[in-house]
mmCIF file of C-alpha atoms and ligand atoms in Angstrom:
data_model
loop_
_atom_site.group_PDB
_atom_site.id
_atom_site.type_symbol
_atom_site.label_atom_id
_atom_site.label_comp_id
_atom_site.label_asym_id
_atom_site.label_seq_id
_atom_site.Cartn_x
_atom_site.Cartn_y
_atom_site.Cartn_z
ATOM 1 C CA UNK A 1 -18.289 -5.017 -7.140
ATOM 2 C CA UNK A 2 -16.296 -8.132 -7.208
ATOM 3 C CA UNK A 3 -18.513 -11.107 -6.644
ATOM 4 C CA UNK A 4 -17.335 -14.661 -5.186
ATOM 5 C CA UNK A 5 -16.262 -16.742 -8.200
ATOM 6 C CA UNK A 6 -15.343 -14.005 -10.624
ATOM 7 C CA UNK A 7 -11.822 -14.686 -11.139
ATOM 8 C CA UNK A 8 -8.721 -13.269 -10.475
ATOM 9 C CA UNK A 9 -7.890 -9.782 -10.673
ATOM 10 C CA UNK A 10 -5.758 -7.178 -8.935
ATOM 11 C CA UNK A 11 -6.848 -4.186 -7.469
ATOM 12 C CA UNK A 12 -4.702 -1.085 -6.427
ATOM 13 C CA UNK A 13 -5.050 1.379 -3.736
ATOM 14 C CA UNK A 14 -2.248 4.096 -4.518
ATOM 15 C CA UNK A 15 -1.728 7.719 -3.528
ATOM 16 C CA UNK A 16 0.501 9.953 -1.214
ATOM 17 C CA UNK A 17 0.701 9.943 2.924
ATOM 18 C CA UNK A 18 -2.457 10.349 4.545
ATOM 19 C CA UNK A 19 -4.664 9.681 1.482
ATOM 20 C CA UNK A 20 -6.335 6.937 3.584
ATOM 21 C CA UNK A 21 -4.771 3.736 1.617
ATOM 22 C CA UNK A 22 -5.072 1.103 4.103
ATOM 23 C CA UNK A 23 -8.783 2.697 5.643
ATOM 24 C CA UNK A 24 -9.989 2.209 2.208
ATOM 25 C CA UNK A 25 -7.905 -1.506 2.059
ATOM 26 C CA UNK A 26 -9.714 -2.421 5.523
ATOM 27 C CA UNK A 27 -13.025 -1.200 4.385
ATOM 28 C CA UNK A 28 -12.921 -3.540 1.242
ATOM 29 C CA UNK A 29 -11.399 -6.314 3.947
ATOM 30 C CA UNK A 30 -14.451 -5.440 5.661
ATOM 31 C CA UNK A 31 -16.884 -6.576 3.208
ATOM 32 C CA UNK A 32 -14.544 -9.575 2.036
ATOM 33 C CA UNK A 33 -15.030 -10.584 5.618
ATOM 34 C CA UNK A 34 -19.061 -9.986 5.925
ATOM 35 C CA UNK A 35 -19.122 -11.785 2.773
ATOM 36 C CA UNK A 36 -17.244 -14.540 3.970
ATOM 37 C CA UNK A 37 -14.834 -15.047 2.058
ATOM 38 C CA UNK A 38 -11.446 -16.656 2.584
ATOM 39 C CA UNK A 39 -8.765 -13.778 3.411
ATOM 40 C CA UNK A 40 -4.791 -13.597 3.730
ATOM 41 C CA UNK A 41 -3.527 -10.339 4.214
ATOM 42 C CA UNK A 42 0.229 -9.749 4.422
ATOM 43 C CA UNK A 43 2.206 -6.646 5.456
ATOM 44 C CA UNK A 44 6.136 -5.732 5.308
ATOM 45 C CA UNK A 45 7.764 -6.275 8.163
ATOM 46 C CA UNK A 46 9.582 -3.286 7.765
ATOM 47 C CA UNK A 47 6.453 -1.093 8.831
ATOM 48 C CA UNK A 48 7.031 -0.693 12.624
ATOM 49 C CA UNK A 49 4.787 1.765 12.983
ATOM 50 C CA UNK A 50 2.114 -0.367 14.403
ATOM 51 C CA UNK A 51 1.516 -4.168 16.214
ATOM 52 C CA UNK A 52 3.162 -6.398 13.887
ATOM 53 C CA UNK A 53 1.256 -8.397 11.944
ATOM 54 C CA UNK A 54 -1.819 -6.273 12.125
ATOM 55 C CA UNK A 55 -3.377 -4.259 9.443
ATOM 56 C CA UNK A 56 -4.210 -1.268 11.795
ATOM 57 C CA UNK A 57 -6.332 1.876 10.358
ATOM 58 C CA UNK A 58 -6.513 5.268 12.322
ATOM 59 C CA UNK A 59 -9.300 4.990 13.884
ATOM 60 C CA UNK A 60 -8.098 1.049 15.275
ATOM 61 C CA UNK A 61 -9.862 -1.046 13.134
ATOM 62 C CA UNK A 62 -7.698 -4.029 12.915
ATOM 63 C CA UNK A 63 -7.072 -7.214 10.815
ATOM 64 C CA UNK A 64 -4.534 -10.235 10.929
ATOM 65 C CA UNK A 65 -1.850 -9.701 8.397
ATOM 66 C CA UNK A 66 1.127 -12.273 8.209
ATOM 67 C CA UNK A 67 4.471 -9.951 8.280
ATOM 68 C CA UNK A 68 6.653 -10.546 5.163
ATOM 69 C CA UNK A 69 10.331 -9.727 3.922
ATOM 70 C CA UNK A 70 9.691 -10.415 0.110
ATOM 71 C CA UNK A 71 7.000 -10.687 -1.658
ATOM 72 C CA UNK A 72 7.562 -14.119 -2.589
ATOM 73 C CA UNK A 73 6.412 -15.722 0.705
ATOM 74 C CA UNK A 74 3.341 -15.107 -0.021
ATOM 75 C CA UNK A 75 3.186 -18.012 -1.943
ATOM 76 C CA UNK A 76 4.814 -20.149 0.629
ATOM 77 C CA UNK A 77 1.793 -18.502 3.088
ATOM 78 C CA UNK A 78 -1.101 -19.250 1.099
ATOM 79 C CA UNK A 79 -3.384 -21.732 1.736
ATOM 80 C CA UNK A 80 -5.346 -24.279 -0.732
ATOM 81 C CA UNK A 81 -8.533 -22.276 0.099
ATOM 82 C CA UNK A 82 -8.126 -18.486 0.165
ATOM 83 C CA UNK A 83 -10.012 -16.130 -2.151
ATOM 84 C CA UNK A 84 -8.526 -12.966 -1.048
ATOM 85 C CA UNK A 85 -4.682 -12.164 -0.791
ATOM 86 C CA UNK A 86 -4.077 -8.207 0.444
ATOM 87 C CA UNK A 87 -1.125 -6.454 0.834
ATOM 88 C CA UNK A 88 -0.421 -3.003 2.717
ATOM 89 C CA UNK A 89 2.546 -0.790 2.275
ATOM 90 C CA UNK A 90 3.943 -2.754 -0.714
ATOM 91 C CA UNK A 91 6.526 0.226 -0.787
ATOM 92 C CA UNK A 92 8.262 -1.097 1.918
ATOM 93 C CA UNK A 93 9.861 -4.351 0.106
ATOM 94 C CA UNK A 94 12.863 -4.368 -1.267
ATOM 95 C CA UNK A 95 11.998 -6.861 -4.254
ATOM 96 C CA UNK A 96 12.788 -5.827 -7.858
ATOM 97 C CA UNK A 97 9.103 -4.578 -9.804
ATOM 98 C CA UNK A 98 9.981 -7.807 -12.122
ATOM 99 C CA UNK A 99 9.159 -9.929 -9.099
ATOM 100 C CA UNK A 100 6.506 -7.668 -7.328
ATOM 101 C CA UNK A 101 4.627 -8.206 -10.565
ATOM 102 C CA UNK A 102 5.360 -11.351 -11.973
ATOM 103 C CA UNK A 103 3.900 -12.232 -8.212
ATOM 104 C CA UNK A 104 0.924 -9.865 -8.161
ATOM 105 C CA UNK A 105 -0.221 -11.452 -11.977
ATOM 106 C CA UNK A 106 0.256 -15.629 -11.483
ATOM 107 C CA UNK A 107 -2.091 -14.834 -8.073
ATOM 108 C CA UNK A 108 -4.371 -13.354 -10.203
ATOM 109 C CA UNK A 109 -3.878 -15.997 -13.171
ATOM 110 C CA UNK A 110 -4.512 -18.564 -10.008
ATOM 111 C CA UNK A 111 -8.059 -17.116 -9.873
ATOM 112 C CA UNK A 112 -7.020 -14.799 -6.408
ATOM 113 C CA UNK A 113 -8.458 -11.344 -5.974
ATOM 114 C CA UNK A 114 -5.192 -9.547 -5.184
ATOM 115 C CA UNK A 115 -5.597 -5.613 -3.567
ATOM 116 C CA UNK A 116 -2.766 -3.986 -3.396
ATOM 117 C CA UNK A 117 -2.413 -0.606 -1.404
ATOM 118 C CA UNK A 118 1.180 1.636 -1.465
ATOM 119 C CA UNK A 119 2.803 5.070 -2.239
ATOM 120 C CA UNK A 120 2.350 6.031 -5.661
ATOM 121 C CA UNK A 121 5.561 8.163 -5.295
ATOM 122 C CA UNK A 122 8.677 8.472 -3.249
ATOM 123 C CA UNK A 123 9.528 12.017 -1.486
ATOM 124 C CA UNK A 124 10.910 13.092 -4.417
ATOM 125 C CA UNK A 125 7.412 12.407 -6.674
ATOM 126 C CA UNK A 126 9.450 10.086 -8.329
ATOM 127 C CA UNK A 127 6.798 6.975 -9.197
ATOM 128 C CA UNK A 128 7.810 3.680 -7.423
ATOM 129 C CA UNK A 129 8.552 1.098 -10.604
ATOM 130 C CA UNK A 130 6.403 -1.661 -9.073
ATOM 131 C CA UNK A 131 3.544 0.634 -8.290
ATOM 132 C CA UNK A 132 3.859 2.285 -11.597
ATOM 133 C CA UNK A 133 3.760 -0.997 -13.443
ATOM 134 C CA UNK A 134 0.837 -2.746 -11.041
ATOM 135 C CA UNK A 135 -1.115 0.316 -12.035
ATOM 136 C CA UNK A 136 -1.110 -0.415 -15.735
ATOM 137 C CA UNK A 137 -1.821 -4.230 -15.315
ATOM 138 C CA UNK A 138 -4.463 -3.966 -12.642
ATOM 139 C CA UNK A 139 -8.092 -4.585 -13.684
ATOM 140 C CA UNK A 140 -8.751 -1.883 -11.106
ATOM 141 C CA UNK A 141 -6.693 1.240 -9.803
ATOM 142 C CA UNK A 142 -7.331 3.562 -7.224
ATOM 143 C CA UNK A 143 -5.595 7.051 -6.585
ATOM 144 C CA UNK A 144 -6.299 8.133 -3.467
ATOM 145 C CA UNK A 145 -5.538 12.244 -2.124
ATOM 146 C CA UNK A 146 -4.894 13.803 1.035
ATOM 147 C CA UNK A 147 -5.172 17.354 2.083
ATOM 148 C CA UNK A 148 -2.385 19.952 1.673
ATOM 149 C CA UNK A 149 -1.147 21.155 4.895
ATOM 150 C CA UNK A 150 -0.089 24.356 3.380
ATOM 151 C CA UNK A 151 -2.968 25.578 1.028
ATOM 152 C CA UNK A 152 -6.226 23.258 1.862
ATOM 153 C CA UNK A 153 -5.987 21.834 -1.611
ATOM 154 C CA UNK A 154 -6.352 18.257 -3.005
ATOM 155 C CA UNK A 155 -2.557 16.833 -2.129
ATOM 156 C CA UNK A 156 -0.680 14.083 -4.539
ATOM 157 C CA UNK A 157 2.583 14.495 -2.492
ATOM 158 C CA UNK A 158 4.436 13.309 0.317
ATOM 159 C CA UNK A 159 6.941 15.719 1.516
ATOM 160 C CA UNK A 160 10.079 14.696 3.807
ATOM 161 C CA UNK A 161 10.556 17.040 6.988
ATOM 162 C CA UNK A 162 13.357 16.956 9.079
ATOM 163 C CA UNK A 163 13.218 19.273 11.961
ATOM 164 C CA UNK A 164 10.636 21.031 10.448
ATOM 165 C CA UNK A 165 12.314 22.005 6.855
ATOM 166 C CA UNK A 166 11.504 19.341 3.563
ATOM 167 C CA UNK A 167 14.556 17.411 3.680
ATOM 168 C CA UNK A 168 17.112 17.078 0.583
ATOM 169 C CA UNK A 169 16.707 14.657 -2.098
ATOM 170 C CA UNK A 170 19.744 13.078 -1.269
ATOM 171 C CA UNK A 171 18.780 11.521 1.795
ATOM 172 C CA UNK A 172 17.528 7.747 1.995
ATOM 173 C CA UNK A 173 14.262 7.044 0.345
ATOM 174 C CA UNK A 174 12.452 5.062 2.971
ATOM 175 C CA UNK A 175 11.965 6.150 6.459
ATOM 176 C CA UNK A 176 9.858 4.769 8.466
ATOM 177 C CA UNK A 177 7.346 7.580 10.146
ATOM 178 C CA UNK A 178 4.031 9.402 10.825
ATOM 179 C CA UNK A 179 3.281 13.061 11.369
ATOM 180 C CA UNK A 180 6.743 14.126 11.973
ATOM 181 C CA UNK A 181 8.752 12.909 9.258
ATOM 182 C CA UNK A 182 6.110 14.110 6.021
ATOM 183 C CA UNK A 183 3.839 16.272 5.055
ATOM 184 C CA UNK A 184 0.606 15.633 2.629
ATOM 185 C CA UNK A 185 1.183 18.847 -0.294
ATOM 186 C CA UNK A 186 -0.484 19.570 -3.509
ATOM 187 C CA UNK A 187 1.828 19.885 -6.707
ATOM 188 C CA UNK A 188 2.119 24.174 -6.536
ATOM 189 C CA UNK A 189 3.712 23.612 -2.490
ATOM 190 C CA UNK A 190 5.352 20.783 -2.794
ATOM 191 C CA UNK A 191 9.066 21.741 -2.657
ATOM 192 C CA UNK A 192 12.064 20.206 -4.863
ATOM 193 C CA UNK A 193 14.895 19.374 -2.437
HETATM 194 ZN ZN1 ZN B 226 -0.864 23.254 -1.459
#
């Protein structure tokens, strides 16, 4: 595990809807906290889904998390001290993957431990390019899986519903939603709009 003092490094939490990305972000929160060390977490402020400016898992553990329209003001955020800079959701900016990871690496080169938890894909399984690229440059990477609603087998893919049929490609990529909007599938169900 990564010890106080260490040096930077940026860790990724990636997978599809429901794989449990920000439960297993909180749980390493958790321990950043118990070891106390200093902590800023930051979340889009696009994700309405719960109290702004919480990191929220399903079963209500919560932590403080500074809402954020780019990725950039996490710099203007942090403070002299912290150890620890998290980020939930990171598919939910609208910054280019040049700046996503040009921001993610000189908080690492500053000595930060920088975790980083998002969709690995859109609703098409199309990779997202920032995610794609923080994957190869992280010194740790995480791919997280859900359960397929339709065959009980490990899912990798977030399917769109809309009124209760996988929506068409064409359709924006980002929606904000929970259990209504997409469904957790494996690669054989997952259907090509
Ligand atoms: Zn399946």
């Amino acid at each position: 595990m990564t010890r106080l003092g260490s040096g930077g490094r940026i860790e990724v939490i990636c997978g599809c809807m429901y794989s449990g990305k920000t439960e297993e972000l909180i749980r390493r929160l958790n321990h950043v906290q118990i070891a106390r060390q200093r902590l800023q977490a930051f979340t889009p402020r696009r994700d309405t889904r719960y109290a702004v400016g919480n990191l929220v898992s399903h079963n209500g553990v919560r932590i403080e998390a500074q809402p954020i329209d780019s990725i950039t003001e996490i710099r203007d955020y942090l403070r002299d001290d912290v150890q620890v800079v998290a980020l939930d959701e990171l598919h939910f900016l609208d910054d280019s993957a040049d700046t996503i990871v040009e921001t993610c690496q000189a908080l690492a080169d500053r000595g930060l431990r920088v975790i980083i938890a998002g969709l690995d894909q859109d609703y098409r399984a199309a990779p997202f390019p920032a995610m794609s690229r923080l994957l190869a440059v992280a010194e740790q990477a995480d791919k997280l899986f859900a359960i397929c609603v339709r065959c009980g087998a490990y899912a990798t893919r977030s399917q769109r519903m809309i009124d209760g049929k996988p929506a068409p490609f064409d359709a924006p990529t980002i929606v904000v939603g929970g259990l209504e909007l997409y469904e957790a599938r494996c690669r054989a169900c997952f259907e090509a709009g």
